[in-house]
PDB file of C-alpha atoms in Angstrom:
ATOM      1  CA  UNK A   1      -0.090  -0.050  -0.064  1.00 61.00           C
ATOM      2  CA  UNK A   2       1.211   3.313  -1.396  1.00 73.00           C
ATOM      3  CA  UNK A   3      -0.741   5.299   1.035  1.00 93.00           C
ATOM      4  CA  UNK A   4      -1.369   9.084   0.182  1.00 96.00           C
ATOM      5  CA  UNK A   5       1.315  10.466  -2.835  1.00 97.00           C
ATOM      6  CA  UNK A   6       1.275  14.146  -3.854  1.00 98.00           C
ATOM      7  CA  UNK A   7       3.176  15.375  -6.603  1.00 97.00           C
ATOM      8  CA  UNK A   8       5.061  17.672  -6.909  1.00 97.00           C
ATOM      9  CA  UNK A   9       6.841  17.200  -3.408  1.00 96.00           C
ATOM     10  CA  UNK A  10       8.745  21.160  -4.050  1.00 96.00           C
ATOM     11  CA  UNK A  11       7.887  23.641  -6.834  1.00 96.00           C
ATOM     12  CA  UNK A  12       8.852  27.665  -7.099  1.00 98.00           C
ATOM     13  CA  UNK A  13       6.526  29.913  -8.883  1.00 98.00           C
ATOM     14  CA  UNK A  14       6.304  33.656  -9.073  1.00 98.00           C
ATOM     15  CA  UNK A  15       3.595  35.910  -8.226  1.00 98.00           C
ATOM     16  CA  UNK A  16       0.414  35.772 -10.817  1.00 98.00           C
ATOM     17  CA  UNK A  17       0.981  32.509 -11.690  1.00 98.00           C
ATOM     18  CA  UNK A  18      -1.142  29.261 -11.612  1.00 98.00           C
ATOM     19  CA  UNK A  19      -0.467  25.942 -10.101  1.00 98.00           C
ATOM     20  CA  UNK A  20      -1.689  22.792 -10.064  1.00 98.00           C
ATOM     21  CA  UNK A  21      -1.288  20.124  -7.231  1.00 98.00           C
ATOM     22  CA  UNK A  22      -2.091  16.573  -7.446  1.00 98.00           C
ATOM     23  CA  UNK A  23      -2.784  13.601  -4.860  1.00 98.00           C
ATOM     24  CA  UNK A  24      -3.730   9.953  -5.157  1.00 98.00           C
ATOM     25  CA  UNK A  25      -5.461   8.507  -2.225  1.00 96.00           C
ATOM     26  CA  UNK A  26      -4.577   5.341  -0.186  1.00 95.00           C
ATOM     27  CA  UNK A  27      -5.818   2.486  -1.537  1.00 94.00           C
ATOM     28  CA  UNK A  28      -9.660   2.020  -0.571  1.00 91.00           C
ATOM     29  CA  UNK A  29     -10.064   5.634   0.264  1.00 92.00           C
ATOM     30  CA  UNK A  30     -12.906   7.816  -1.447  1.00 92.00           C
ATOM     31  CA  UNK A  31     -12.412  10.994   0.344  1.00 91.00           C
ATOM     32  CA  UNK A  32      -9.864  13.510  -0.324  1.00 93.00           C
ATOM     33  CA  UNK A  33      -9.108  16.539   1.633  1.00 93.00           C
ATOM     34  CA  UNK A  34      -6.627  19.390   1.273  1.00 96.00           C
ATOM     35  CA  UNK A  35      -4.735  21.514   3.629  1.00 96.00           C
ATOM     36  CA  UNK A  36      -2.559  24.689   3.859  1.00 97.00           C
ATOM     37  CA  UNK A  37      -0.085  24.563   6.516  1.00 96.00           C
ATOM     38  CA  UNK A  38       1.867  27.875   6.688  1.00 94.00           C
ATOM     39  CA  UNK A  39       5.363  27.693   8.685  1.00 91.00           C
ATOM     40  CA  UNK A  40       5.016  27.014  12.422  1.00 89.00           C
ATOM     41  CA  UNK A  41       1.228  26.604  12.060  1.00 92.00           C
ATOM     42  CA  UNK A  42      -1.480  23.853  12.257  1.00 93.00           C
ATOM     43  CA  UNK A  43      -2.812  22.537   8.874  1.00 95.00           C
ATOM     44  CA  UNK A  44      -5.794  24.854   7.465  1.00 94.00           C
ATOM     45  CA  UNK A  45      -8.801  23.198   5.893  1.00 92.00           C
ATOM     46  CA  UNK A  46      -9.172  24.373   2.158  1.00 95.00           C
ATOM     47  CA  UNK A  47     -12.114  21.676   1.003  1.00 92.00           C
ATOM     48  CA  UNK A  48     -12.741  18.072   0.627  1.00 91.00           C
ATOM     49  CA  UNK A  49     -13.852  16.189  -2.109  1.00 92.00           C
ATOM     50  CA  UNK A  50     -16.666  13.000  -2.040  1.00 90.00           C
ATOM     51  CA  UNK A  51     -17.897  11.363  -5.173  1.00 90.00           C
ATOM     52  CA  UNK A  52     -16.351  14.038  -7.090  1.00 92.00           C
ATOM     53  CA  UNK A  53     -18.100  16.973  -5.632  1.00 92.00           C
ATOM     54  CA  UNK A  54     -16.779  19.526  -3.213  1.00 91.00           C
ATOM     55  CA  UNK A  55     -18.453  18.726  -0.132  1.00 85.00           C
ATOM     56  CA  UNK A  56     -16.773  21.008   2.452  1.00 84.00           C
ATOM     57  CA  UNK A  57     -15.203  24.295   1.977  1.00 88.00           C
ATOM     58  CA  UNK A  58     -12.914  26.144   4.448  1.00 89.00           C
ATOM     59  CA  UNK A  59     -12.038  30.009   4.744  1.00 90.00           C
ATOM     60  CA  UNK A  60     -10.350  30.433   1.337  1.00 95.00           C
ATOM     61  CA  UNK A  61     -10.983  32.549  -1.944  1.00 97.00           C
ATOM     62  CA  UNK A  62     -12.500  31.370  -5.057  1.00 96.00           C
ATOM     63  CA  UNK A  63      -8.938  31.472  -6.542  1.00 98.00           C
ATOM     64  CA  UNK A  64      -8.314  27.979  -4.757  1.00 98.00           C
ATOM     65  CA  UNK A  65     -10.257  25.384  -6.650  1.00 97.00           C
ATOM     66  CA  UNK A  66     -10.306  21.487  -6.988  1.00 97.00           C
ATOM     67  CA  UNK A  67     -11.320  18.768  -8.622  1.00 96.00           C
ATOM     68  CA  UNK A  68     -11.351  14.538  -7.831  1.00 97.00           C
ATOM     69  CA  UNK A  69     -11.322  12.334 -10.709  1.00 97.00           C
ATOM     70  CA  UNK A  70     -13.725   8.733 -11.026  1.00 96.00           C
ATOM     71  CA  UNK A  71     -10.444   7.086  -9.519  1.00 95.00           C
ATOM     72  CA  UNK A  72     -10.563   9.166  -6.195  1.00 95.00           C
ATOM     73  CA  UNK A  73      -7.354  11.038  -7.333  1.00 97.00           C
ATOM     74  CA  UNK A  74      -7.774  15.064  -6.833  1.00 97.00           C
ATOM     75  CA  UNK A  75      -5.816  18.078  -7.871  1.00 98.00           C
ATOM     76  CA  UNK A  76      -5.761  21.377  -6.025  1.00 98.00           C
ATOM     77  CA  UNK A  77      -5.432  24.542  -8.218  1.00 98.00           C
ATOM     78  CA  UNK A  78      -4.069  27.870  -7.067  1.00 98.00           C
ATOM     79  CA  UNK A  79      -4.569  30.616  -9.579  1.00 97.00           C
ATOM     80  CA  UNK A  80      -3.126  34.063  -9.402  1.00 98.00           C
ATOM     81  CA  UNK A  81      -0.673  33.225  -6.692  1.00 98.00           C
ATOM     82  CA  UNK A  82       0.426  35.495  -4.143  1.00 98.00           C
ATOM     83  CA  UNK A  83       3.512  35.572  -1.915  1.00 97.00           C
ATOM     84  CA  UNK A  84       1.150  34.590   0.966  1.00 96.00           C
ATOM     85  CA  UNK A  85       0.445  31.380  -0.788  1.00 98.00           C
ATOM     86  CA  UNK A  86       3.492  30.058   0.058  1.00 97.00           C
ATOM     87  CA  UNK A  87       3.226  26.781   2.063  1.00 97.00           C
ATOM     88  CA  UNK A  88       3.147  23.216   2.489  1.00 97.00           C
ATOM     89  CA  UNK A  89      -0.086  21.845   0.730  1.00 98.00           C
ATOM     90  CA  UNK A  90      -1.123  18.471   2.401  1.00 97.00           C
ATOM     91  CA  UNK A  91      -3.402  15.992   0.705  1.00 97.00           C
ATOM     92  CA  UNK A  92      -5.502  13.714   3.232  1.00 95.00           C
ATOM     93  CA  UNK A  93      -7.699  10.772   2.114  1.00 94.00           C
ATOM     94  CA  UNK A  94     -10.053   8.944   4.255  1.00 91.00           C
ATOM     95  CA  UNK A  95     -13.154   6.564   3.850  1.00 87.00           C
ATOM     96  CA  UNK A  96     -16.682   8.696   3.440  1.00 75.00           C
ATOM     97  CA  UNK A  97     -19.362   8.702   5.780  1.00 60.00           C
ATOM     98  CA  UNK A  98     -18.681   8.639   9.415  1.00 55.00           C
ATOM     99  CA  UNK A  99     -15.252   7.935   8.768  1.00 58.00           C
ATOM    100  CA  UNK A 100     -14.671  11.002   6.607  1.00 58.00           C
ATOM    101  CA  UNK A 101     -12.538  12.972   9.376  1.00 77.00           C
ATOM    102  CA  UNK A 102      -9.953   9.834   9.906  1.00 85.00           C
ATOM    103  CA  UNK A 103      -7.333  11.305   7.897  1.00 91.00           C
ATOM    104  CA  UNK A 104      -4.290   9.939   6.192  1.00 93.00           C
ATOM    105  CA  UNK A 105      -1.602  12.569   5.024  1.00 96.00           C
ATOM    106  CA  UNK A 106       0.397  12.365   2.121  1.00 96.00           C
ATOM    107  CA  UNK A 107       3.782  14.052   2.646  1.00 95.00           C
ATOM    108  CA  UNK A 108       2.710  17.334   1.088  1.00 97.00           C
ATOM    109  CA  UNK A 109       3.637  19.842  -1.822  1.00 97.00           C
ATOM    110  CA  UNK A 110       5.891  22.661  -0.943  1.00 97.00           C
ATOM    111  CA  UNK A 111       4.945  25.987  -2.676  1.00 98.00           C
ATOM    112  CA  UNK A 112       7.163  28.884  -2.785  1.00 97.00           C
ATOM    113  CA  UNK A 113       5.700  32.369  -4.344  1.00 98.00           C
ATOM    114  CA  UNK A 114       8.656  34.547  -5.479  1.00 96.00           C
TER     115      UNK A 114
ATOM    116  CA  UNK B   1     -16.358  31.288  16.048  1.00 57.00           C
ATOM    117  CA  UNK B   2     -14.787  27.967  15.266  1.00 68.00           C
ATOM    118  CA  UNK B   3     -11.631  27.476  17.064  1.00 86.00           C
ATOM    119  CA  UNK B   4      -9.541  24.728  18.603  1.00 93.00           C
ATOM    120  CA  UNK B   5      -6.828  26.163  21.290  1.00 96.00           C
ATOM    121  CA  UNK B   6      -3.807  24.150  21.927  1.00 97.00           C
ATOM    122  CA  UNK B   7      -0.997  24.802  25.108  1.00 97.00           C
ATOM    123  CA  UNK B   8       1.571  24.968  25.431  1.00 97.00           C
ATOM    124  CA  UNK B   9       2.782  26.132  22.292  1.00 96.00           C
ATOM    125  CA  UNK B  10       6.620  24.730  23.726  1.00 98.00           C
ATOM    126  CA  UNK B  11       7.137  22.002  26.086  1.00 98.00           C
ATOM    127  CA  UNK B  12      10.548  20.491  27.302  1.00 98.00           C
ATOM    128  CA  UNK B  13      10.971  17.715  29.372  1.00 98.00           C
ATOM    129  CA  UNK B  14      13.778  15.396  30.552  1.00 98.00           C
ATOM    130  CA  UNK B  15      13.577  11.908  29.185  1.00 98.00           C
ATOM    131  CA  UNK B  16      11.385   9.301  30.878  1.00 98.00           C
ATOM    132  CA  UNK B  17       9.236  12.349  32.645  1.00 98.00           C
ATOM    133  CA  UNK B  18       5.905  12.539  31.203  1.00 98.00           C
ATOM    134  CA  UNK B  19       4.517  14.996  29.041  1.00 98.00           C
ATOM    135  CA  UNK B  20       0.796  16.460  28.942  1.00 98.00           C
ATOM    136  CA  UNK B  21      -0.291  18.966  25.945  1.00 98.00           C
ATOM    137  CA  UNK B  22      -4.010  20.250  26.319  1.00 98.00           C
ATOM    138  CA  UNK B  23      -6.905  21.302  24.072  1.00 97.00           C
ATOM    139  CA  UNK B  24     -10.310  22.813  24.235  1.00 96.00           C
ATOM    140  CA  UNK B  25     -12.691  23.376  21.513  1.00 93.00           C
ATOM    141  CA  UNK B  26     -15.778  25.265  20.941  1.00 89.00           C
ATOM    142  CA  UNK B  27     -18.525  23.523  19.370  1.00 85.00           C
ATOM    143  CA  UNK B  28     -20.097  21.306  22.210  1.00 83.00           C
ATOM    144  CA  UNK B  29     -21.545  18.490  19.364  1.00 83.00           C
ATOM    145  CA  UNK B  30     -17.943  17.959  18.333  1.00 86.00           C
ATOM    146  CA  UNK B  31     -17.344  14.115  18.282  1.00 87.00           C
ATOM    147  CA  UNK B  32     -14.125  13.084  17.380  1.00 90.00           C
ATOM    148  CA  UNK B  33     -11.070  14.153  18.554  1.00 94.00           C
ATOM    149  CA  UNK B  34      -7.690  13.172  17.304  1.00 95.00           C
ATOM    150  CA  UNK B  35      -4.040  13.504  17.984  1.00 97.00           C
ATOM    151  CA  UNK B  36      -0.943  14.324  15.126  1.00 97.00           C
ATOM    152  CA  UNK B  37       2.717  13.576  15.685  1.00 98.00           C
ATOM    153  CA  UNK B  38       4.581  15.787  12.903  1.00 96.00           C
ATOM    154  CA  UNK B  39       8.411  15.316  12.685  1.00 95.00           C
ATOM    155  CA  UNK B  40      10.210  17.864  11.079  1.00 91.00           C
ATOM    156  CA  UNK B  41       9.858  17.866   7.429  1.00 88.00           C
ATOM    157  CA  UNK B  42       7.710  15.032   7.499  1.00 91.00           C
ATOM    158  CA  UNK B  43       3.627  14.337   7.205  1.00 94.00           C
ATOM    159  CA  UNK B  44       1.374  14.699  10.152  1.00 95.00           C
ATOM    160  CA  UNK B  45       0.702  11.057  11.623  1.00 95.00           C
ATOM    161  CA  UNK B  46      -2.375   9.913  13.681  1.00 95.00           C
ATOM    162  CA  UNK B  47      -1.349   8.697  16.607  1.00 97.00           C
ATOM    163  CA  UNK B  48      -4.162   8.498  18.778  1.00 97.00           C
ATOM    164  CA  UNK B  49      -7.701   9.632  18.592  1.00 95.00           C
ATOM    165  CA  UNK B  50     -11.075   9.211  21.038  1.00 93.00           C
ATOM    166  CA  UNK B  51     -14.610   9.450  19.926  1.00 89.00           C
ATOM    167  CA  UNK B  52     -17.443  11.633  22.224  1.00 83.00           C
ATOM    168  CA  UNK B  53     -18.637   8.149  23.959  1.00 84.00           C
ATOM    169  CA  UNK B  54     -15.489   7.612  25.892  1.00 86.00           C
ATOM    170  CA  UNK B  55     -13.439   9.410  28.468  1.00 91.00           C
ATOM    171  CA  UNK B  56     -10.392   8.106  28.238  1.00 95.00           C
ATOM    172  CA  UNK B  57      -8.242   6.005  25.732  1.00 95.00           C
ATOM    173  CA  UNK B  58      -4.617   4.485  25.643  1.00 97.00           C
ATOM    174  CA  UNK B  59      -2.175   2.882  23.543  1.00 95.00           C
ATOM    175  CA  UNK B  60       1.169   2.118  25.221  1.00 96.00           C
ATOM    176  CA  UNK B  61       2.997   5.044  26.338  1.00 97.00           C
ATOM    177  CA  UNK B  62       0.356   7.207  24.799  1.00 98.00           C
ATOM    178  CA  UNK B  63      -2.978   8.128  26.050  1.00 98.00           C
ATOM    179  CA  UNK B  64      -6.160  10.865  25.567  1.00 97.00           C
ATOM    180  CA  UNK B  65      -8.682  11.721  28.024  1.00 97.00           C
ATOM    181  CA  UNK B  66     -11.946  13.703  27.167  1.00 96.00           C
ATOM    182  CA  UNK B  67     -13.791  16.117  29.185  1.00 95.00           C
ATOM    183  CA  UNK B  68     -17.408  17.000  27.052  1.00 92.00           C
ATOM    184  CA  UNK B  69     -18.473  19.073  29.821  1.00 92.00           C
ATOM    185  CA  UNK B  70     -15.428  21.139  29.863  1.00 93.00           C
ATOM    186  CA  UNK B  71     -14.903  20.805  26.341  1.00 93.00           C
ATOM    187  CA  UNK B  72     -11.526  19.846  26.299  1.00 95.00           C
ATOM    188  CA  UNK B  73      -9.083  16.970  25.647  1.00 97.00           C
ATOM    189  CA  UNK B  74      -5.357  16.185  26.469  1.00 98.00           C
ATOM    190  CA  UNK B  75      -2.607  14.029  25.266  1.00 98.00           C
ATOM    191  CA  UNK B  76      -0.295  12.209  27.897  1.00 98.00           C
ATOM    192  CA  UNK B  77       2.969  10.644  26.938  1.00 98.00           C
ATOM    193  CA  UNK B  78       4.453   8.595  29.761  1.00 98.00           C
ATOM    194  CA  UNK B  79       7.921   7.520  29.889  1.00 98.00           C
ATOM    195  CA  UNK B  80       9.055   9.957  27.051  1.00 98.00           C
ATOM    196  CA  UNK B  81      11.865   9.321  24.909  1.00 97.00           C
ATOM    197  CA  UNK B  82      14.197  11.026  22.214  1.00 96.00           C
ATOM    198  CA  UNK B  83      11.890   9.792  19.331  1.00 96.00           C
ATOM    199  CA  UNK B  84       9.172  11.513  20.960  1.00 98.00           C
ATOM    200  CA  UNK B  85      10.557  14.839  19.939  1.00 98.00           C
ATOM    201  CA  UNK B  86       8.060  16.443  17.364  1.00 98.00           C
ATOM    202  CA  UNK B  87       5.154  18.843  16.863  1.00 98.00           C
ATOM    203  CA  UNK B  88       2.019  18.060  18.354  1.00 98.00           C
ATOM    204  CA  UNK B  89      -1.606  18.835  16.877  1.00 97.00           C
ATOM    205  CA  UNK B  90      -4.762  18.310  18.239  1.00 97.00           C
ATOM    206  CA  UNK B  91      -7.885  18.642  15.788  1.00 95.00           C
ATOM    207  CA  UNK B  92     -11.575  18.839  16.192  1.00 92.00           C
ATOM    208  CA  UNK B  93     -14.358  18.608  14.134  1.00 87.00           C
ATOM    209  CA  UNK B  94     -16.233  21.819  14.232  1.00 80.00           C
ATOM    210  CA  UNK B  95     -20.088  22.651  13.232  1.00 69.00           C
ATOM    211  CA  UNK B  96     -21.443  19.037  13.909  1.00 56.00           C
ATOM    212  CA  UNK B  97     -22.245  17.049  11.013  1.00 57.00           C
ATOM    213  CA  UNK B  98     -19.074  18.831   9.048  1.00 61.00           C
ATOM    214  CA  UNK B  99     -16.413  16.251   8.297  1.00 68.00           C
ATOM    215  CA  UNK B 100     -13.572  19.146   8.234  1.00 81.00           C
ATOM    216  CA  UNK B 101     -10.819  18.748  10.917  1.00 89.00           C
ATOM    217  CA  UNK B 102     -10.064  22.256  12.941  1.00 91.00           C
ATOM    218  CA  UNK B 103      -6.485  21.924  13.796  1.00 94.00           C
ATOM    219  CA  UNK B 104      -4.841  23.509  17.128  1.00 95.00           C
ATOM    220  CA  UNK B 105      -1.646  25.422  16.653  1.00 94.00           C
ATOM    221  CA  UNK B 106       0.795  22.742  17.294  1.00 96.00           C
ATOM    222  CA  UNK B 107       2.852  21.927  20.457  1.00 98.00           C
ATOM    223  CA  UNK B 108       6.756  21.457  19.753  1.00 98.00           C
ATOM    224  CA  UNK B 109       7.780  18.905  22.326  1.00 98.00           C
ATOM    225  CA  UNK B 110      11.601  18.338  23.147  1.00 98.00           C
ATOM    226  CA  UNK B 111      12.880  15.552  24.983  1.00 98.00           C
ATOM    227  CA  UNK B 112      15.780  16.076  26.903  1.00 96.00           C
ATOM    228  CA  UNK B 113      18.162  13.312  27.166  1.00 93.00           C
TER     229      UNK B 113
END
């Protein structure tokens, strides 16, 4: 079992650019949540996808969007990047229903915006 | 508002001593309380969790206690070892029925050999 895999592991962008991050959930999981973790902070919830739809959303602007595919993998897109978007982006998978909040995290994608 | 408060932000204990980290939450309907350990440069890993129908859960040197009346829960690590050094996060699902977890701000635990 490969667990939760994310790509890329590191990337550098400039302000105004767009970025796409990818996540493959743990085998048997059908729900994907995305979190932003700034340096020295706890993870902040961005949104959660289940059955290819956004089920919950945190306090993030519309520049943050996502998608879930039929194979349960997911993408996080961020448009018009700001310096403040620099962070570790964590994908977490879980099994839907009552277990949706028992999360298994990926190693993250570290985004640096210059 | 929705929040999970975690204390202390940093904690240093002698190897072999016990460590306690406390969290309070705002939503009395919250029903699931996990603790995650994050080593430097690594992913958060679930180390123990508790549901609202029990008051305590133990797994070897780690235990979690829950006081629903006071809306707080605590992580207890006994006989600490150097490999326990990490940042620990508590979390809770705020707004009942909402599967998103809200995380605390973390506690940096340092075990002094």
